[in-house]
Amino acid sequence: MRQILFAGAIGLFLTLIGTPLLIKLLARKGYGQFIRDDGPRSHGSKQGTPTMGGIAFILATLIAYALAKVITGEDPTFSGVLVLFLMAGMGLVGFLDDYIKIVKQRSLGLRAKAKMAGQLIVGIAFAVLSLQFADLRGNTPASTKLSFVTDFGWSIGPVLFVVWALFMILAMSNGVNLTDGLDGLATGASVMVFGAYTFIGLWQFQESCANALTLTNPEACFEVRDPLDLAVVASALMGSCFGFLWWNTSPAKIFMGDTGSLALGGALAGLAICSRTELLIALLGGLFALITMSVVIQVGSFRLTGKRVFRMAPLQHHFELKGWSEVLVVVRFWIIQGMCVIVGLGLFYAGWAADK
């Protein structure tokens, strides 16, 4: 429990004091956001706002996790380190994308094939490694079974698992990336999901099958390799994003860029895979799923019928063009995300209680 508190508090402190230093550094180097011409006209004023802010909460999360371990004298776990590896690896791909955008002064950074290749390399490495490092109970960080609240059904095998893990990583990364279109929207939504995973990891630790002899109902236990450490990682991410939100909320002093959005998407997918809640993430991260679907619907409708369903996609820009202020869109979308987290946690608890 102390690890969780230390990780969250240190992450919050580091981004609160570190982000303004990063803002000054990026501004001095002229690393500002390039605004696309086809976006809402109101976004023109954001041209030049420092970007690549994801560096702040990526570093803060890594430092917070490490310091929490040093302070408490606990050892890192394979599950926690793998999630952090996925976050940092995806963040590196996003950083290269952002850097090229700034240097070339264009809205598109890495070529599509190069960006995809980078994501695939990181994702495959995570997926393969997550099936290694079994503990004394034979549990690896990930499972080849599909999961909702816990594993269910037959094993899909290592090859299909790698494909499934890649799909989740790419889906979550693109979902957060599409959501990161308004000041603070993706950051605030991510804070809520990481808070949910802090609770899930702590609950899974308390009801772990490794403690079956002390549980009132061993049949309702969770077979997860390192649930407490996953809660520590989630807490570090929650605190780091919360501190970053202070500077990222409207009017944003800094944007997370692809550096941040790809890193957050990777972290969310990693937590879902390692905590055996793969399908539940679609609900816990409901706002990301909703915004991604709005793009799919818009593109599909235009290609099939030549007509657009929304005034602009992703969905948040549709409401901007309907006359909603940016802050109004963000707050209402945060409310939607909050309800998704509440329902998701309710189903998580209900699934556990049903086994009792």
Coordinates of C-alpha atoms in Angstrom, one line a residue:
M1 CA 0.0 0.0 0.0
R2 CA 2.9 2.4 0.8
Q3 CA 4.3 1.8 -2.7
I4 CA 1.1 2.9 -4.2
L5 CA 0.9 6.1 -2.2
F6 CA 4.6 7.0 -2.8
A7 CA 4.4 6.3 -6.5
G8 CA 1.3 8.5 -7.0
A9 CA 2.6 11.3 -4.8
I10 CA 6.1 11.4 -6.4
G11 CA 4.6 11.3 -9.9
L12 CA 2.3 14.2 -9.1
F13 CA 5.1 16.3 -7.5
L14 CA 7.5 15.6 -10.4
T15 CA 5.1 16.7 -13.2
L16 CA 3.9 19.7 -11.2
I17 CA 7.4 21.1 -10.9
G18 CA 9.0 19.5 -13.9
T19 CA 6.5 20.4 -16.6
P20 CA 7.0 24.2 -16.5
L21 CA 10.8 23.6 -16.8
L22 CA 10.1 21.4 -19.9
I23 CA 7.8 24.2 -21.3
K24 CA 10.6 26.7 -21.0
L25 CA 13.1 24.3 -22.7
L26 CA 10.8 23.5 -25.6
A27 CA 9.8 27.1 -26.1
R28 CA 13.4 28.2 -26.2
K29 CA 14.2 25.6 -28.9
G30 CA 11.0 26.6 -30.8
Y31 CA 9.5 23.1 -30.5
G32 CA 5.9 24.3 -31.0
Q33 CA 2.7 22.5 -32.2
F34 CA 1.9 22.6 -35.9
I35 CA -1.9 23.1 -36.4
R36 CA -3.5 21.4 -39.4
D37 CA -5.5 23.6 -41.8
D38 CA -8.4 21.2 -41.9
G39 CA -9.1 21.5 -38.1
P40 CA -11.5 23.8 -36.3
R41 CA -10.6 27.5 -37.0
S42 CA -10.6 28.2 -33.2
H43 CA -7.5 26.0 -32.9
G44 CA -5.4 28.4 -34.9
S45 CA -4.4 30.3 -31.7
K46 CA -2.7 27.1 -30.5
Q47 CA -0.1 27.3 -33.2
G48 CA 3.4 27.3 -31.6
T49 CA 2.3 25.9 -28.2
P50 CA 5.1 23.6 -26.9
T51 CA 4.5 20.0 -27.7
M52 CA 6.1 16.6 -26.8
G53 CA 4.9 17.2 -23.2
G54 CA 4.5 13.4 -22.9
I55 CA 8.2 13.5 -22.0
A56 CA 7.3 15.0 -18.6
F57 CA 4.9 12.3 -17.4
I58 CA 6.9 9.4 -19.0
L59 CA 10.0 10.4 -17.1
A60 CA 8.0 11.2 -13.9
T61 CA 6.3 7.8 -14.0
L62 CA 9.6 5.9 -14.4
I63 CA 11.2 7.9 -11.6
A64 CA 8.2 7.6 -9.3
Y65 CA 8.1 3.8 -9.8
A66 CA 11.9 3.5 -9.1
L67 CA 11.8 5.8 -6.0
A68 CA 8.8 4.0 -4.6
K69 CA 10.8 0.8 -4.8
V70 CA 13.9 2.3 -3.2
I71 CA 11.9 3.9 -0.4
T72 CA 9.9 0.8 0.5
G73 CA 12.8 -1.6 -0.2
E74 CA 10.6 -3.7 -2.5
D75 CA 11.9 -5.3 -5.7
P76 CA 10.5 -4.5 -9.2
T77 CA 8.4 -7.2 -10.8
F78 CA 8.4 -8.4 -14.4
S79 CA 4.8 -7.3 -14.9
G80 CA 5.5 -3.8 -13.7
V81 CA 8.7 -3.4 -15.7
L82 CA 7.0 -4.8 -18.9
V83 CA 4.2 -2.3 -18.7
L84 CA 6.7 0.5 -18.2
F85 CA 8.7 -0.8 -21.1
L86 CA 5.7 -0.7 -23.4
M87 CA 4.8 2.8 -22.2
A88 CA 8.4 4.1 -22.8
G89 CA 8.8 2.2 -26.1
M90 CA 5.6 3.6 -27.6
G91 CA 6.5 7.0 -26.3
L92 CA 9.8 6.8 -28.1
V93 CA 8.0 6.1 -31.4
G94 CA 5.7 9.1 -30.7
F95 CA 8.7 11.3 -29.9
L96 CA 10.3 10.6 -33.2
D97 CA 7.0 11.4 -34.9
D98 CA 6.7 14.7 -33.0
Y99 CA 10.3 15.6 -33.6
I100 CA 10.0 15.2 -37.4
K101 CA 6.8 17.3 -37.4
I102 CA 8.6 20.1 -35.7
V103 CA 11.8 19.9 -37.7
K104 CA 10.0 19.6 -41.1
Q105 CA 7.2 22.0 -40.0
R106 CA 4.5 19.7 -41.2
S107 CA 1.4 18.1 -39.6
L108 CA 2.5 14.6 -40.5
G109 CA 5.7 13.3 -38.9
L110 CA 7.0 9.7 -39.4
R111 CA 5.9 8.0 -42.6
A112 CA 3.0 5.7 -42.0
K113 CA 5.1 2.6 -42.6
A114 CA 7.9 3.7 -40.3
K115 CA 5.5 4.6 -37.5
M116 CA 3.7 1.3 -37.8
A117 CA 7.0 -0.6 -37.9
G118 CA 8.1 1.1 -34.7
Q119 CA 4.8 0.3 -32.9
L120 CA 4.9 -3.3 -34.1
I121 CA 8.5 -3.8 -32.9
V122 CA 7.7 -2.5 -29.4
G123 CA 4.3 -4.3 -29.3
I124 CA 5.7 -7.7 -30.4
A125 CA 8.6 -7.4 -27.9
F126 CA 6.1 -6.8 -25.1
A127 CA 3.8 -9.6 -26.2
V128 CA 6.6 -12.2 -26.5
L129 CA 8.2 -11.2 -23.2
S130 CA 4.9 -11.1 -21.3
L131 CA 4.6 -14.9 -21.9
Q132 CA 7.9 -15.5 -20.2
F133 CA 9.1 -15.2 -16.6
A134 CA 6.6 -17.6 -14.9
D135 CA 6.4 -17.3 -11.1
L136 CA 6.3 -20.2 -8.6
R137 CA 2.6 -20.7 -9.4
G138 CA 3.3 -20.9 -13.1
N139 CA 1.8 -17.5 -13.8
T140 CA 3.4 -15.3 -16.5
P141 CA 2.7 -11.6 -16.8
A142 CA 0.2 -12.3 -19.5
S143 CA -2.1 -15.2 -20.4
T144 CA -2.9 -16.8 -23.7
K145 CA -6.6 -16.9 -22.7
L146 CA -8.9 -14.0 -23.4
S147 CA -10.1 -12.1 -20.3
F148 CA -12.9 -9.8 -19.1
V149 CA -12.8 -9.7 -15.3
T150 CA -10.6 -12.8 -15.2
D151 CA -9.4 -15.3 -17.9
F152 CA -12.1 -17.3 -19.6
G153 CA -12.4 -19.9 -22.4
W154 CA -9.7 -21.9 -24.1
S155 CA -6.1 -20.7 -24.7
I156 CA -5.7 -19.0 -28.1
G157 CA -2.0 -20.0 -28.3
P158 CA 1.1 -17.8 -28.3
V159 CA 0.9 -16.7 -32.0
L160 CA -2.7 -15.5 -31.8
F161 CA -2.0 -13.9 -28.4
V162 CA 0.7 -11.8 -30.0
V163 CA -1.7 -10.7 -32.7
W164 CA -4.4 -10.0 -30.1
A165 CA -1.9 -8.0 -27.9
L166 CA -0.8 -6.0 -31.0
F167 CA -4.4 -5.2 -31.8
M168 CA -5.1 -4.0 -28.2
I169 CA -1.9 -1.9 -28.2
L170 CA -2.6 -0.2 -31.5
A171 CA -6.2 0.3 -30.7
M172 CA -5.6 2.0 -27.4
S173 CA -2.7 4.1 -28.7
N174 CA -4.7 5.4 -31.6
G175 CA -7.7 5.9 -29.3
V176 CA -5.8 8.1 -27.0
N177 CA -4.2 9.9 -29.9
L178 CA -7.5 10.7 -31.5
T179 CA -8.9 11.9 -28.1
D180 CA -6.0 14.2 -27.6
G181 CA -7.5 17.0 -29.7
L182 CA -8.7 19.4 -27.0
D183 CA -6.8 20.8 -24.0
G184 CA -6.7 18.3 -21.2
L185 CA -9.3 15.9 -22.7
A186 CA -7.1 12.8 -23.1
T187 CA -5.0 13.6 -20.0
G188 CA -8.0 13.9 -17.7
A189 CA -9.7 10.8 -19.1
S190 CA -6.5 8.8 -18.7
V191 CA -6.2 9.9 -15.0
M192 CA -9.6 8.2 -14.4
V193 CA -8.7 5.0 -16.1
F194 CA -5.3 4.8 -14.2
G195 CA -7.2 5.4 -11.0
A196 CA -9.5 2.5 -11.8
Y197 CA -6.5 0.2 -12.5
T198 CA -4.9 1.3 -9.2
F199 CA -8.1 0.0 -7.5
I200 CA -8.2 -3.2 -9.6
G201 CA -4.6 -4.1 -8.9
L202 CA -5.0 -3.6 -5.2
W203 CA -8.2 -5.6 -5.1
Q204 CA -6.6 -8.4 -7.1
F205 CA -3.7 -8.5 -4.7
Q206 CA -6.0 -8.7 -1.7
E207 CA -8.0 -11.5 -3.3
S208 CA -5.0 -13.3 -5.0
C209 CA -5.1 -17.0 -5.4
A210 CA -1.6 -16.9 -3.9
N211 CA -3.3 -16.1 -0.6
A212 CA -5.9 -18.8 -1.0
L213 CA -5.4 -20.3 2.5
T214 CA -6.4 -17.0 4.1
L215 CA -9.4 -16.2 1.8
T216 CA -12.9 -16.8 2.8
N217 CA -13.8 -18.0 -0.7
P218 CA -10.7 -19.3 -2.6
E219 CA -12.9 -20.0 -5.7
A220 CA -13.3 -16.3 -6.3
C221 CA -9.6 -15.5 -6.3
F222 CA -7.6 -13.8 -9.0
E223 CA -4.7 -15.6 -10.8
V224 CA -2.6 -12.6 -11.7
R225 CA 1.2 -12.6 -11.5
D226 CA 2.0 -9.2 -9.9
P227 CA -1.3 -7.4 -9.1
L228 CA 0.2 -5.1 -6.4
D229 CA 3.0 -3.9 -8.7
L230 CA 0.5 -3.2 -11.5
A231 CA -1.3 -1.0 -9.0
V232 CA 2.0 0.8 -8.2
V233 CA 2.5 1.4 -12.0
A234 CA -1.1 2.7 -12.4
S235 CA -0.7 5.0 -9.4
A236 CA 2.5 6.4 -10.7
L237 CA 0.8 7.1 -14.1
M238 CA -2.3 8.6 -12.4
G239 CA -0.2 11.0 -10.3
S240 CA 2.1 11.9 -13.2
C241 CA -0.9 12.6 -15.5
F242 CA -2.7 14.5 -12.8
G243 CA 0.3 16.9 -12.3
F244 CA 0.7 17.3 -16.1
L245 CA -3.1 18.2 -16.3
W246 CA -2.4 21.3 -14.3
W247 CA -0.4 22.7 -17.3
N248 CA -2.3 20.9 -20.1
T249 CA -5.8 22.0 -19.2
S250 CA -7.4 24.9 -21.1
P251 CA -5.7 27.1 -22.1
A252 CA -2.9 24.6 -22.4
K253 CA 0.6 25.7 -21.8
I254 CA 1.9 22.4 -23.3
F255 CA 0.6 19.5 -25.4
M256 CA 1.4 15.9 -24.8
G257 CA 1.9 15.2 -28.5
D258 CA 2.2 11.7 -30.0
T259 CA 5.0 11.2 -27.4
G260 CA 2.4 11.2 -24.7
S261 CA -0.7 9.8 -26.5
L262 CA 1.1 6.7 -27.8
A263 CA 2.8 6.2 -24.4
L264 CA -0.6 6.4 -22.5
G265 CA -2.3 4.1 -24.9
G266 CA 0.5 1.5 -24.5
A267 CA 0.4 1.8 -20.7
L268 CA -3.4 1.2 -20.8
A269 CA -3.1 -1.8 -23.0
G270 CA -0.3 -3.2 -21.0
L271 CA -2.2 -2.9 -17.7
A272 CA -5.3 -4.5 -19.3
I273 CA -3.3 -7.5 -20.6
C274 CA -1.3 -8.1 -17.4
S275 CA -4.2 -7.6 -15.1
R276 CA -6.4 -10.1 -17.1
T277 CA -9.0 -7.4 -18.0
E278 CA -8.5 -7.2 -21.7
L279 CA -12.1 -6.8 -22.8
L280 CA -13.0 -4.7 -19.8
I281 CA -10.6 -1.9 -21.0
A282 CA -13.1 -1.2 -23.8
L283 CA -15.5 0.0 -21.1
L284 CA -13.1 1.5 -18.6
G285 CA -11.6 3.5 -21.5
G286 CA -15.1 4.0 -23.0
L287 CA -14.4 7.6 -24.1
F288 CA -11.4 6.5 -26.2
A289 CA -13.5 3.7 -27.7
L290 CA -16.4 6.1 -28.5
I291 CA -14.1 8.7 -30.2
T292 CA -12.3 6.0 -32.2
M293 CA -15.7 4.6 -33.4
S294 CA -16.8 8.1 -34.5
V295 CA -13.8 8.2 -36.8
V296 CA -14.6 4.7 -38.1
I297 CA -18.2 5.6 -38.7
Q298 CA -17.3 8.9 -40.4
V299 CA -14.8 7.3 -42.8
G300 CA -17.0 4.3 -43.5
S301 CA -20.1 6.4 -44.2
F302 CA -18.2 8.7 -46.5
R303 CA -16.7 5.9 -48.5
L304 CA -19.9 4.0 -48.8
T305 CA -22.4 6.8 -49.3
G306 CA -20.4 9.9 -49.9
K307 CA -22.0 11.5 -46.9
R308 CA -20.7 12.4 -43.5
V309 CA -22.4 11.5 -40.2
F310 CA -20.6 14.1 -38.2
R311 CA -19.7 17.7 -39.0
M312 CA -16.1 16.7 -38.3
A313 CA -14.4 13.7 -36.7
P314 CA -13.1 12.8 -34.2
L315 CA -16.3 13.4 -32.2
Q316 CA -15.1 16.2 -30.0
H317 CA -14.7 18.5 -33.0
H318 CA -18.3 17.7 -34.1
F319 CA -19.6 19.4 -31.0
E320 CA -17.1 22.3 -31.3
L321 CA -18.6 23.0 -34.8
K322 CA -22.1 22.8 -33.2
G323 CA -21.2 25.8 -31.0
W324 CA -20.0 24.1 -27.8
S325 CA -17.0 25.8 -26.2
E326 CA -13.8 23.8 -25.9
V327 CA -14.1 23.7 -22.1
L328 CA -17.7 22.6 -22.3
V329 CA -16.9 19.7 -24.6
V330 CA -14.0 18.6 -22.3
V331 CA -16.0 18.7 -19.1
R332 CA -18.9 16.8 -20.6
F333 CA -16.6 14.2 -22.1
W334 CA -14.9 13.8 -18.8
I335 CA -18.3 13.1 -17.3
I336 CA -18.9 10.4 -19.9
Q337 CA -15.5 8.9 -19.1
G338 CA -16.3 9.0 -15.4
M339 CA -19.5 7.1 -15.9
C340 CA -17.6 4.5 -18.0
V341 CA -15.1 4.0 -15.2
I342 CA -17.9 3.6 -12.6
V343 CA -19.8 1.1 -14.7
G344 CA -16.6 -0.8 -15.5
L345 CA -15.6 -1.0 -11.9
G346 CA -19.1 -2.1 -11.0
L347 CA -18.9 -5.0 -13.5
F348 CA -15.4 -5.9 -12.2
Y349 CA -16.8 -6.2 -8.7
A350 CA -19.9 -7.9 -9.8
G351 CA -17.9 -10.5 -11.7
W352 CA -15.9 -11.2 -8.6
A353 CA -18.9 -11.3 -6.3
A354 CA -20.8 -13.6 -8.7
D355 CA -18.0 -16.2 -8.2
K356 CA -18.6 -16.1 -4.5

